[in-house]
């Protein structure tokens, strides 16, 4: 790719990050694979386009180009998170979720970071979540030595309780799927969704992810979301269930430092 004014921004997972300028003058953000992982950038591009299709004002950047090794997005000039932007973000996130999905899962193979994400379609969220989002990462963590067999049994018990713990049934929402605070870019007038693991899922999953590592102005986001699209009673009690998947992903990627936090969530479920 022909870029000028290139600034190296370091690395993340299995890709290097750069800022540059296209020949037409647009400033862009570029993710370039350090090793090719089949379908990884296609999954991210598919997710961004699908989230953007939720509405004309969706807070999702355009995909300028994507192939097996490179993803190019517009450069977003970041600003300071403010309550006003947080309130707008809460309403816009509710609108994205409200666009819905045909089923739980997605019609493309998924990734979360560099880990495969099973997007096989399902119709009942608790069973789908247990089988596609919890148990595969328990097995992978055991294989990598980050969890013991005794630990795995704790997560298996939590997964078996998903139907009882899930609360009232919800239709599939159009969710980001990896919405920790680092995947929300704050500009002067709005917050943008980036780095999705997008799929049809449970809307409380995105809210639980925002809470996991502390999003700015979280209560303002939640209040605006709840006003736009009221949450079912008891949703705060279900946060540990929805955090099981991201915590297990962290155990797989980063080792046992997240083990205790993940086990605590499993026991609360």
Short mmCIF file of C-alpha atoms in Angstrom, two decimals:
data_model
loop_
_atom_site.label_atom_id
_atom_site.label_comp_id
_atom_site.label_asym_id
_atom_site.label_seq_id
_atom_site.Cartn_x
_atom_site.Cartn_y
_atom_site.Cartn_z
CA UNK A 1 0.00 0.00 0.00
CA UNK A 2 1.29 3.42 -1.00
CA UNK A 3 1.36 5.45 2.22
CA UNK A 4 3.15 8.67 3.12
CA UNK A 5 3.73 10.32 6.50
CA UNK A 6 3.88 6.89 8.11
CA UNK A 7 4.03 6.66 11.91
CA UNK A 8 4.68 3.29 13.53
CA UNK A 9 2.31 2.72 16.44
CA UNK A 10 3.75 -0.54 17.77
CA UNK A 11 2.30 -4.03 17.78
CA UNK A 12 -0.77 -5.74 19.20
CA UNK A 13 -1.32 -9.49 19.24
CA UNK A 14 -0.13 -10.73 15.83
CA UNK A 15 -0.22 -7.46 13.91
CA UNK A 16 1.68 -4.20 13.60
CA UNK A 17 -0.12 -0.86 13.71
CA UNK A 18 0.58 2.24 11.63
CA UNK A 19 -0.84 5.65 10.82
CA UNK A 20 -0.34 7.08 7.35
CA UNK A 21 -1.74 9.15 4.50
CA UNK A 22 -3.23 7.74 1.30
CA UNK A 23 -2.45 9.33 -2.09
CA UNK A 24 -5.87 11.04 -2.00
CA UNK A 25 -4.95 12.76 1.27
CA UNK A 26 -7.00 10.66 3.68
CA UNK A 27 -5.32 9.81 6.97
CA UNK A 28 -5.72 6.13 7.80
CA UNK A 29 -5.09 3.50 10.44
CA UNK A 30 -3.46 0.31 9.15
CA UNK A 31 -3.30 -3.12 10.78
CA UNK A 32 -0.81 -5.41 9.07
CA UNK A 33 -0.37 -9.06 9.98
CA UNK A 34 3.03 -10.17 11.24
CA UNK A 35 1.92 -13.68 10.36
CA UNK A 36 -1.05 -14.48 8.15
CA UNK A 37 -4.03 -15.98 9.98
CA UNK A 38 -6.58 -17.13 7.41
CA UNK A 39 -9.79 -15.16 7.63
CA UNK A 40 -8.82 -12.95 10.57
CA UNK A 41 -9.01 -9.56 8.86
CA UNK A 42 -11.98 -10.73 6.79
CA UNK A 43 -13.84 -11.47 10.03
CA UNK A 44 -13.05 -8.02 11.41
CA UNK A 45 -14.07 -6.32 8.16
CA UNK A 46 -17.29 -8.35 7.98
CA UNK A 47 -18.09 -7.42 11.56
CA UNK A 48 -17.48 -3.71 11.04
CA UNK A 49 -19.61 -3.63 7.91
CA UNK A 50 -22.39 -5.58 9.61
CA UNK A 51 -22.42 -3.29 12.63
CA UNK A 52 -22.37 -0.25 10.33
CA UNK A 53 -25.40 -1.63 8.48
CA UNK A 54 -27.44 -1.28 11.69
CA UNK A 55 -28.26 2.31 10.77
CA UNK A 56 -27.09 5.41 8.93
CA UNK A 57 -25.69 6.92 12.13
CA UNK A 58 -23.99 3.82 13.54
CA UNK A 59 -20.75 4.69 15.40
CA UNK A 60 -18.63 2.38 13.25
CA UNK A 61 -15.73 3.42 10.95
CA UNK A 62 -15.78 2.63 7.25
CA UNK A 63 -13.66 -0.28 6.02
CA UNK A 64 -11.47 1.31 3.35
CA UNK A 65 -9.84 -1.97 2.36
CA UNK A 66 -9.20 -5.44 3.74
CA UNK A 67 -7.33 -8.52 2.54
CA UNK A 68 -5.52 -11.47 4.13
CA UNK A 69 -2.69 -9.34 5.50
CA UNK A 70 -3.93 -5.76 5.85
CA UNK A 71 -6.93 -3.83 7.19
CA UNK A 72 -7.28 -0.11 6.49
CA UNK A 73 -9.68 2.18 8.37
CA UNK A 74 -10.07 5.96 8.59
CA UNK A 75 -7.87 7.56 11.21
CA UNK A 76 -9.97 8.66 14.21
CA UNK A 77 -8.60 11.62 16.13
CA UNK A 78 -9.23 10.77 19.75
CA UNK A 79 -10.41 13.16 22.43
CA UNK A 80 -11.31 13.18 26.09
CA UNK A 81 -14.28 11.07 27.18
CA UNK A 82 -17.09 13.31 28.38
CA UNK A 83 -20.51 12.61 29.91
CA UNK A 84 -22.19 14.10 26.84
CA UNK A 85 -20.36 11.73 24.47
CA UNK A 86 -21.02 8.82 26.84
CA UNK A 87 -24.76 9.55 26.80
CA UNK A 88 -24.75 9.63 22.99
CA UNK A 89 -22.78 6.39 22.90
CA UNK A 90 -25.30 4.64 25.16
CA UNK A 91 -28.16 5.57 22.84
CA UNK A 92 -26.21 4.61 19.71
CA UNK A 93 -25.13 1.26 21.16
CA UNK A 94 -28.78 0.48 21.94
CA UNK A 95 -29.66 1.26 18.32
CA UNK A 96 -26.92 -1.04 17.00
CA UNK A 97 -28.12 -3.86 19.24
CA UNK A 98 -31.71 -3.19 18.24
CA UNK A 99 -30.96 -3.86 14.58
CA UNK A 100 -30.92 -7.52 15.58
CA UNK A 101 -29.56 -10.65 13.93
CA UNK A 102 -31.05 -13.66 12.19
CA UNK A 103 -29.70 -16.01 14.87
CA UNK A 104 -27.05 -16.28 17.53
CA UNK A 105 -23.69 -16.49 15.77
CA UNK A 106 -22.73 -15.08 12.38
CA UNK A 107 -22.44 -16.24 8.75
CA UNK A 108 -18.64 -15.94 8.76
CA UNK A 109 -15.88 -17.65 10.75
CA UNK A 110 -15.04 -15.41 13.69
CA UNK A 111 -11.99 -14.38 15.67
CA UNK A 112 -11.43 -12.72 19.01
CA UNK A 113 -7.88 -11.38 19.03
CA UNK A 114 -6.07 -14.18 17.15
CA UNK A 115 -8.25 -16.97 18.58
CA UNK A 116 -10.92 -18.64 16.42
CA UNK A 117 -14.49 -17.86 17.44
CA UNK A 118 -17.15 -20.43 16.60
CA UNK A 119 -20.01 -18.54 14.96
CA UNK A 120 -22.14 -21.59 14.15
CA UNK A 121 -25.77 -20.44 14.29
CA UNK A 122 -27.98 -21.24 17.27
CA UNK A 123 -31.53 -20.47 18.38
CA UNK A 124 -31.32 -20.69 22.20
CA UNK A 125 -28.81 -18.27 23.72
CA UNK A 126 -27.88 -20.11 26.97
CA UNK A 127 -27.00 -23.35 25.18
CA UNK A 128 -25.30 -21.50 22.32
CA UNK A 129 -23.25 -19.39 24.74
CA UNK A 130 -22.14 -22.41 26.76
CA UNK A 131 -21.22 -24.48 23.70
CA UNK A 132 -19.71 -21.75 21.49
CA UNK A 133 -18.30 -19.17 23.92
CA UNK A 134 -17.47 -20.85 27.23
CA UNK A 135 -16.52 -24.52 26.92
CA UNK A 136 -14.19 -24.23 23.88
CA UNK A 137 -11.96 -21.78 25.78
CA UNK A 138 -12.04 -23.91 28.94
CA UNK A 139 -10.66 -26.79 26.87
CA UNK A 140 -8.08 -24.58 25.20
CA UNK A 141 -6.93 -23.14 28.53
CA UNK A 142 -6.47 -26.65 29.92
CA UNK A 143 -4.50 -27.66 26.81
CA UNK A 144 -2.21 -24.65 27.30
CA UNK A 145 -1.72 -25.37 30.99
CA UNK A 146 -3.47 -22.22 32.19
CA UNK A 147 -6.29 -24.15 33.92
CA UNK A 148 -6.32 -27.46 35.76
CA UNK A 149 -8.90 -30.21 35.34
CA UNK A 150 -10.40 -29.14 38.68
CA UNK A 151 -10.66 -25.56 37.41
CA UNK A 152 -12.35 -26.82 34.25
CA UNK A 153 -15.00 -28.56 36.31
CA UNK A 154 -15.92 -25.21 37.91
CA UNK A 155 -16.50 -23.65 34.49
CA UNK A 156 -18.43 -26.68 33.28
CA UNK A 157 -20.77 -26.33 36.27
CA UNK A 158 -21.25 -22.64 35.47
CA UNK A 159 -21.95 -23.43 31.80
CA UNK A 160 -24.53 -26.02 32.84
CA UNK A 161 -26.34 -23.29 34.82
CA UNK A 162 -26.48 -20.84 31.91
CA UNK A 163 -30.16 -21.47 31.18
CA UNK A 164 -31.13 -20.84 34.81
CA UNK A 165 -28.89 -17.79 35.14
CA UNK A 166 -29.64 -16.09 31.79
CA UNK A 167 -32.80 -14.24 32.78
CA UNK A 168 -35.75 -13.59 30.46
CA UNK A 169 -35.31 -14.70 26.82
CA UNK A 170 -34.02 -12.00 24.48
CA UNK A 171 -33.98 -11.98 20.67
CA UNK A 172 -30.53 -12.05 19.02
CA UNK A 173 -28.93 -8.60 19.21
CA UNK A 174 -26.32 -7.20 16.82
CA UNK A 175 -23.41 -7.05 19.25
CA UNK A 176 -19.79 -5.97 19.06
CA UNK A 177 -18.67 -9.08 20.92
CA UNK A 178 -15.37 -7.76 22.34
CA UNK A 179 -16.48 -4.44 23.79
CA UNK A 180 -13.89 -3.79 26.45
CA UNK A 181 -13.01 -0.14 26.98
CA UNK A 182 -9.94 -0.31 24.71
CA UNK A 183 -12.18 -1.08 21.75
CA UNK A 184 -14.12 2.17 22.16
CA UNK A 185 -12.39 5.19 20.61
CA UNK A 186 -13.55 8.51 22.02
CA UNK A 187 -13.51 11.52 19.71
CA UNK A 188 -14.68 15.03 20.52
CA UNK A 189 -18.29 14.36 19.57
CA UNK A 190 -18.86 10.57 19.71
CA UNK A 191 -17.46 7.19 20.65
CA UNK A 192 -16.54 4.69 17.91
CA UNK A 193 -16.71 0.89 17.90
CA UNK A 194 -13.50 -0.76 16.68
CA UNK A 195 -11.89 -4.25 16.73
CA UNK A 196 -15.17 -6.19 16.88
CA UNK A 197 -15.80 -9.90 17.26
CA UNK A 198 -19.28 -9.12 15.96
CA UNK A 199 -22.10 -11.64 15.95
CA UNK A 200 -25.71 -12.17 16.90
CA UNK A 201 -25.60 -12.46 20.67
CA UNK A 202 -27.11 -11.25 23.92
CA UNK A 203 -27.03 -7.48 24.34
CA UNK A 204 -26.04 -7.77 28.00
CA UNK A 205 -22.75 -9.30 26.83
CA UNK A 206 -21.52 -5.97 25.42
CA UNK A 207 -22.53 -4.12 28.59
CA UNK A 208 -20.76 -6.69 30.77
CA UNK A 209 -17.63 -6.29 28.65
CA UNK A 210 -17.71 -2.52 29.09
CA UNK A 211 -17.77 -3.10 32.85
CA UNK A 212 -15.00 -5.69 32.88
CA UNK A 213 -12.03 -3.32 32.73
CA UNK A 214 -13.82 -0.06 33.48
CA UNK A 215 -15.16 2.10 30.63
CA UNK A 216 -15.19 5.87 31.21
CA UNK A 217 -18.57 7.24 32.36
CA UNK A 218 -19.97 3.71 32.43
CA UNK A 219 -23.04 4.57 34.49
CA UNK A 220 -23.91 7.39 32.07
CA UNK A 221 -23.60 4.97 29.15
CA UNK A 222 -25.81 2.43 30.92
CA UNK A 223 -28.44 4.99 31.90
CA UNK A 224 -28.72 6.33 28.34
CA UNK A 225 -28.86 2.78 26.97
CA UNK A 226 -31.53 1.75 29.44
CA UNK A 227 -33.62 4.81 28.61
CA UNK A 228 -33.41 4.04 24.88
CA UNK A 229 -33.86 0.27 25.24
CA UNK A 230 -34.88 -0.81 28.75
CA UNK A 231 -32.88 -3.67 30.22
CA UNK A 232 -34.57 -6.67 31.83
CA UNK A 233 -34.71 -6.67 35.60
CA UNK A 234 -31.77 -8.26 37.37
CA UNK A 235 -29.31 -7.62 34.55
CA UNK A 236 -26.55 -6.58 36.95
CA UNK A 237 -26.75 -10.01 38.62
CA UNK A 238 -26.08 -11.61 35.24
CA UNK A 239 -22.84 -9.72 34.58
CA UNK A 240 -20.60 -12.61 35.78
CA UNK A 241 -22.27 -14.99 33.32
CA UNK A 242 -21.54 -12.67 30.40
CA UNK A 243 -17.98 -12.06 31.60
CA UNK A 244 -17.10 -15.77 31.58
CA UNK A 245 -16.22 -15.76 27.89
CA UNK A 246 -13.91 -12.72 27.81
CA UNK A 247 -12.18 -13.79 31.01
CA UNK A 248 -11.55 -17.26 29.59
CA UNK A 249 -10.18 -15.68 26.41
CA UNK A 250 -7.76 -13.71 28.59
CA UNK A 251 -6.75 -16.89 30.42
CA UNK A 252 -5.97 -18.55 27.08
CA UNK A 253 -4.08 -15.54 25.68
CA UNK A 254 -2.23 -14.31 28.74
CA UNK A 255 -2.05 -17.26 31.10
CA UNK A 256 -2.94 -17.85 34.70
CA UNK A 257 -2.88 -14.20 35.80
CA UNK A 258 -6.59 -14.06 34.89
CA UNK A 259 -7.42 -17.49 36.36
CA UNK A 260 -8.65 -16.29 39.74
CA UNK A 261 -10.88 -13.59 38.25
CA UNK A 262 -12.39 -16.08 35.81
CA UNK A 263 -12.98 -18.65 38.54
CA UNK A 264 -14.63 -16.02 40.72
CA UNK A 265 -17.07 -15.23 37.91
CA UNK A 266 -17.81 -18.93 37.41
CA UNK A 267 -18.54 -19.42 41.09
CA UNK A 268 -20.87 -16.42 41.13
CA UNK A 269 -22.81 -17.96 38.24
#
